[in-house]
PDB file of C-alpha atoms in Angstrom:
ATOM      1  CA  MET A 227      86.361 172.806  86.609  1.00 64.00           C
ATOM      2  CA  ALA A 228      89.337 174.134  84.703  1.00 80.00           C
ATOM      3  CA  GLY A 229      92.952 173.259  85.749  1.00 93.00           C
ATOM      4  CA  LYS A 230      95.605 175.517  86.409  1.00 96.00           C
ATOM      5  CA  LEU A 231      99.429 175.725  86.677  1.00 98.00           C
ATOM      6  CA  THR A 232     101.338 177.474  89.534  1.00 98.00           C
ATOM      7  CA  THR A 233     104.873 177.522  90.842  1.00 98.00           C
ATOM      8  CA  HIS A 234     106.999 178.974  93.745  1.00 97.00           C
ATOM      9  CA  VAL A 235     110.589 179.368  94.542  1.00 98.00           C
ATOM     10  CA  LEU A 236     112.068 178.619  97.966  1.00 98.00           C
ATOM     11  CA  ASP A 237     115.702 179.701  98.811  1.00 97.00           C
ATOM     12  CA  THR A 238     116.895 176.905 100.891  1.00 96.00           C
ATOM     13  CA  ALA A 239     120.391 178.581 101.406  1.00 93.00           C
ATOM     14  CA  HIS A 240     118.579 181.453 103.202  1.00 93.00           C
ATOM     15  CA  GLY A 241     115.428 179.603 104.316  1.00 96.00           C
ATOM     16  CA  CYS A 242     113.094 182.007 102.749  1.00 97.00           C
ATOM     17  CA  PRO A 243     111.034 182.505  99.594  1.00 98.00           C
ATOM     18  CA  ALA A 244     113.033 183.638  96.651  1.00 98.00           C
ATOM     19  CA  ALA A 245     111.630 186.989  95.305  1.00 98.00           C
ATOM     20  CA  GLY A 246     112.330 188.458  91.789  1.00 97.00           C
ATOM     21  CA  VAL A 247     113.233 185.278  90.107  1.00 98.00           C
ATOM     22  CA  GLU A 248     112.370 185.186  86.403  1.00 98.00           C
ATOM     23  CA  ILE A 249     110.324 182.309  85.007  1.00 98.00           C
ATOM     24  CA  ASN A 250     109.889 181.379  81.557  1.00 98.00           C
ATOM     25  CA  LEU A 251     107.129 179.104  80.587  1.00 98.00           C
ATOM     26  CA  TYR A 252     107.338 177.234  77.367  1.00 98.00           C
ATOM     27  CA  SER A 253     105.031 174.636  75.409  1.00 97.00           C
ATOM     28  CA  ILE A 254     107.081 172.068  73.765  1.00 97.00           C
ATOM     29  CA  GLU A 255     106.276 170.722  70.363  1.00 92.00           C
ATOM     30  CA  SER A 256     106.990 166.969  69.881  1.00 84.00           C
ATOM     31  CA  PRO A 257     108.792 165.505  68.119  1.00 86.00           C
ATOM     32  CA  SER A 258     110.728 168.463  66.989  1.00 90.00           C
ATOM     33  CA  ASP A 259     111.509 169.637  70.730  1.00 89.00           C
ATOM     34  CA  ASP A 260     110.722 173.377  69.387  1.00 95.00           C
ATOM     35  CA  ARG A 261     109.857 175.602  72.338  1.00 96.00           C
ATOM     36  CA  THR A 262     107.450 178.382  72.230  1.00 97.00           C
ATOM     37  CA  LEU A 263     107.310 181.255  74.949  1.00 98.00           C
ATOM     38  CA  ILE A 264     103.910 181.341  76.840  1.00 98.00           C
ATOM     39  CA  THR A 265     104.760 183.804  79.447  1.00 97.00           C
ATOM     40  CA  GLN A 266     107.466 185.384  81.410  1.00 98.00           C
ATOM     41  CA  VAL A 267     106.870 186.272  85.150  1.00 98.00           C
ATOM     42  CA  TYR A 268     108.760 187.193  88.144  1.00 98.00           C
ATOM     43  CA  THR A 269     108.230 185.919  91.707  1.00 98.00           C
ATOM     44  CA  ASP A 270     106.915 188.158  94.307  1.00 98.00           C
ATOM     45  CA  ARG A 271     108.182 188.661  97.999  1.00 97.00           C
ATOM     46  CA  ASP A 272     106.523 185.260  98.856  1.00 98.00           C
ATOM     47  CA  GLY A 273     108.293 183.460  95.935  1.00 98.00           C
ATOM     48  CA  ARG A 274     105.115 182.946  94.138  1.00 98.00           C
ATOM     49  CA  THR A 275     103.607 184.474  90.985  1.00 97.00           C
ATOM     50  CA  ASP A 276     100.583 187.060  91.281  1.00 95.00           C
ATOM     51  CA  LYS A 277      98.509 184.794  89.241  1.00 96.00           C
ATOM     52  CA  PRO A 278      98.498 181.200  87.936  1.00 97.00           C
ATOM     53  CA  LEU A 279     100.869 180.589  84.960  1.00 98.00           C
ATOM     54  CA  LEU A 280      97.950 178.925  82.876  1.00 97.00           C
ATOM     55  CA  ALA A 281      94.290 179.182  84.135  1.00 94.00           C
ATOM     56  CA  ASP A 282      90.868 179.511  82.810  1.00 85.00           C
ATOM     57  CA  GLY A 283      90.942 176.959  80.229  1.00 88.00           C
ATOM     58  CA  GLU A 284      94.489 177.755  79.058  1.00 94.00           C
ATOM     59  CA  LEU A 285      95.936 174.478  80.388  1.00 94.00           C
ATOM     60  CA  GLN A 286      96.326 172.265  77.672  1.00 95.00           C
ATOM     61  CA  ILE A 287      97.617 168.272  77.367  1.00 96.00           C
ATOM     62  CA  GLY A 288     100.938 168.309  76.382  1.00 96.00           C
ATOM     63  CA  GLU A 289     104.488 169.069  77.325  1.00 97.00           C
ATOM     64  CA  TYR A 290     105.932 172.036  79.009  1.00 98.00           C
ATOM     65  CA  GLU A 291     109.022 173.546  80.308  1.00 98.00           C
ATOM     66  CA  LEU A 292     109.496 176.070  83.225  1.00 98.00           C
ATOM     67  CA  VAL A 293     112.942 177.787  82.983  1.00 98.00           C
ATOM     68  CA  PHE A 294     113.826 179.507  86.380  1.00 98.00           C
ATOM     69  CA  GLY A 295     116.652 182.242  86.144  1.00 97.00           C
ATOM     70  CA  ILE A 296     118.131 181.643  89.354  1.00 97.00           C
ATOM     71  CA  GLY A 297     121.718 182.608  88.685  1.00 95.00           C
ATOM     72  CA  SER A 298     120.795 186.442  88.723  1.00 93.00           C
ATOM     73  CA  TYR A 299     118.815 185.795  91.957  1.00 95.00           C
ATOM     74  CA  PHE A 300     121.641 184.419  93.794  1.00 94.00           C
ATOM     75  CA  ALA A 301     124.090 187.004  92.348  1.00 92.00           C
ATOM     76  CA  LYS A 302     121.937 189.778  93.985  1.00 91.00           C
ATOM     77  CA  THR A 303     121.396 187.815  97.299  1.00 89.00           C
ATOM     78  CA  GLN A 304     124.925 186.069  98.026  1.00 82.00           C
ATOM     79  CA  SER A 305     128.028 187.923  97.472  1.00 74.00           C
ATOM     80  CA  ASN A 306     130.542 185.145  97.843  1.00 83.00           C
ATOM     81  CA  LEU A 307     129.505 182.970  94.781  1.00 84.00           C
ATOM     82  CA  SER A 308     131.969 181.932  92.082  1.00 84.00           C
ATOM     83  CA  LYS A 309     131.711 183.584  88.666  1.00 85.00           C
ATOM     84  CA  PRO A 310     130.238 182.061  86.632  1.00 89.00           C
ATOM     85  CA  ALA A 311     127.770 180.716  88.933  1.00 87.00           C
ATOM     86  CA  PHE A 312     127.374 176.928  89.330  1.00 93.00           C
ATOM     87  CA  LEU A 313     123.651 177.125  88.530  1.00 95.00           C
ATOM     88  CA  ASP A 314     122.166 179.590  86.238  1.00 96.00           C
ATOM     89  CA  ARG A 315     119.177 178.713  84.349  1.00 97.00           C
ATOM     90  CA  ILE A 316     117.187 175.730  85.683  1.00 98.00           C
ATOM     91  CA  PRO A 317     114.834 174.000  83.335  1.00 98.00           C
ATOM     92  CA  ILE A 318     111.977 171.744  84.562  1.00 98.00           C
ATOM     93  CA  ARG A 319     110.098 169.943  81.758  1.00 97.00           C
ATOM     94  CA  PHE A 320     106.861 168.192  82.664  1.00 97.00           C
ATOM     95  CA  GLN A 321     103.743 166.823  81.031  1.00 96.00           C
ATOM     96  CA  ILE A 322     100.171 167.570  81.543  1.00 96.00           C
ATOM     97  CA  ALA A 323      97.713 164.803  81.136  1.00 95.00           C
ATOM     98  CA  ASP A 324      94.492 166.135  82.799  1.00 95.00           C
ATOM     99  CA  ILE A 325      93.443 169.696  82.062  1.00 95.00           C
ATOM    100  CA  ASN A 326      91.075 169.489  85.068  1.00 94.00           C
ATOM    101  CA  VAL A 327      93.441 169.493  87.835  1.00 94.00           C
ATOM    102  CA  HIS A 328      95.844 171.812  89.599  1.00 96.00           C
ATOM    103  CA  TYR A 329      99.542 171.202  88.810  1.00 97.00           C
ATOM    104  CA  HIS A 330     101.823 172.878  91.075  1.00 97.00           C
ATOM    105  CA  ILE A 331     105.497 172.610  90.384  1.00 98.00           C
ATOM    106  CA  PRO A 332     107.718 174.288  93.117  1.00 98.00           C
ATOM    107  CA  LEU A 333     111.444 174.871  93.067  1.00 98.00           C
ATOM    108  CA  LEU A 334     113.610 174.292  96.107  1.00 98.00           C
ATOM    109  CA  VAL A 335     117.041 175.921  95.368  1.00 98.00           C
ATOM    110  CA  SER A 336     120.450 176.807  96.713  1.00 96.00           C
ATOM    111  CA  PRO A 337     123.321 178.166  94.776  1.00 95.00           C
ATOM    112  CA  TRP A 338     124.621 174.609  94.285  1.00 95.00           C
ATOM    113  CA  SER A 339     121.500 172.201  94.203  1.00 97.00           C
ATOM    114  CA  TYR A 340     117.769 172.110  93.696  1.00 98.00           C
ATOM    115  CA  SER A 341     114.837 169.947  93.684  1.00 98.00           C
ATOM    116  CA  THR A 342     111.247 169.741  92.604  1.00 98.00           C
ATOM    117  CA  TYR A 343     108.080 167.660  92.898  1.00 97.00           C
ATOM    118  CA  ARG A 344     104.626 167.781  91.846  1.00 95.00           C
ATOM    119  CA  GLY A 345     102.529 169.684  94.613  1.00 91.00           C
ATOM    120  CA  SER A 346      98.871 170.504  95.052  1.00 81.00           C
TER     121      SER A 346
END
């Protein structure tokens, strides 16, 4: 069984999925901390991507970073935000230890806060 990496974004300010959020996935080289872009995707109307970010043997042990372009999303959906926005790009760094499991990393976000966890 090959593992996979998925994500989704929930807009907690409006109580709905966040559509059209840019997501960049990077691999991180240790110890140099250099990033290599693996893929760039956008969330659909359900706040999800149309396919896993990594699947079918692409998932490797190592360090990764998801960067969510949340500033432009809230600029389109909420007119009363300060400029510049409090949150713009949200990076989430994480480690893959087992390439045979499903890693799901959701982002729950408002214009002023966010949280994440390892889902299933």
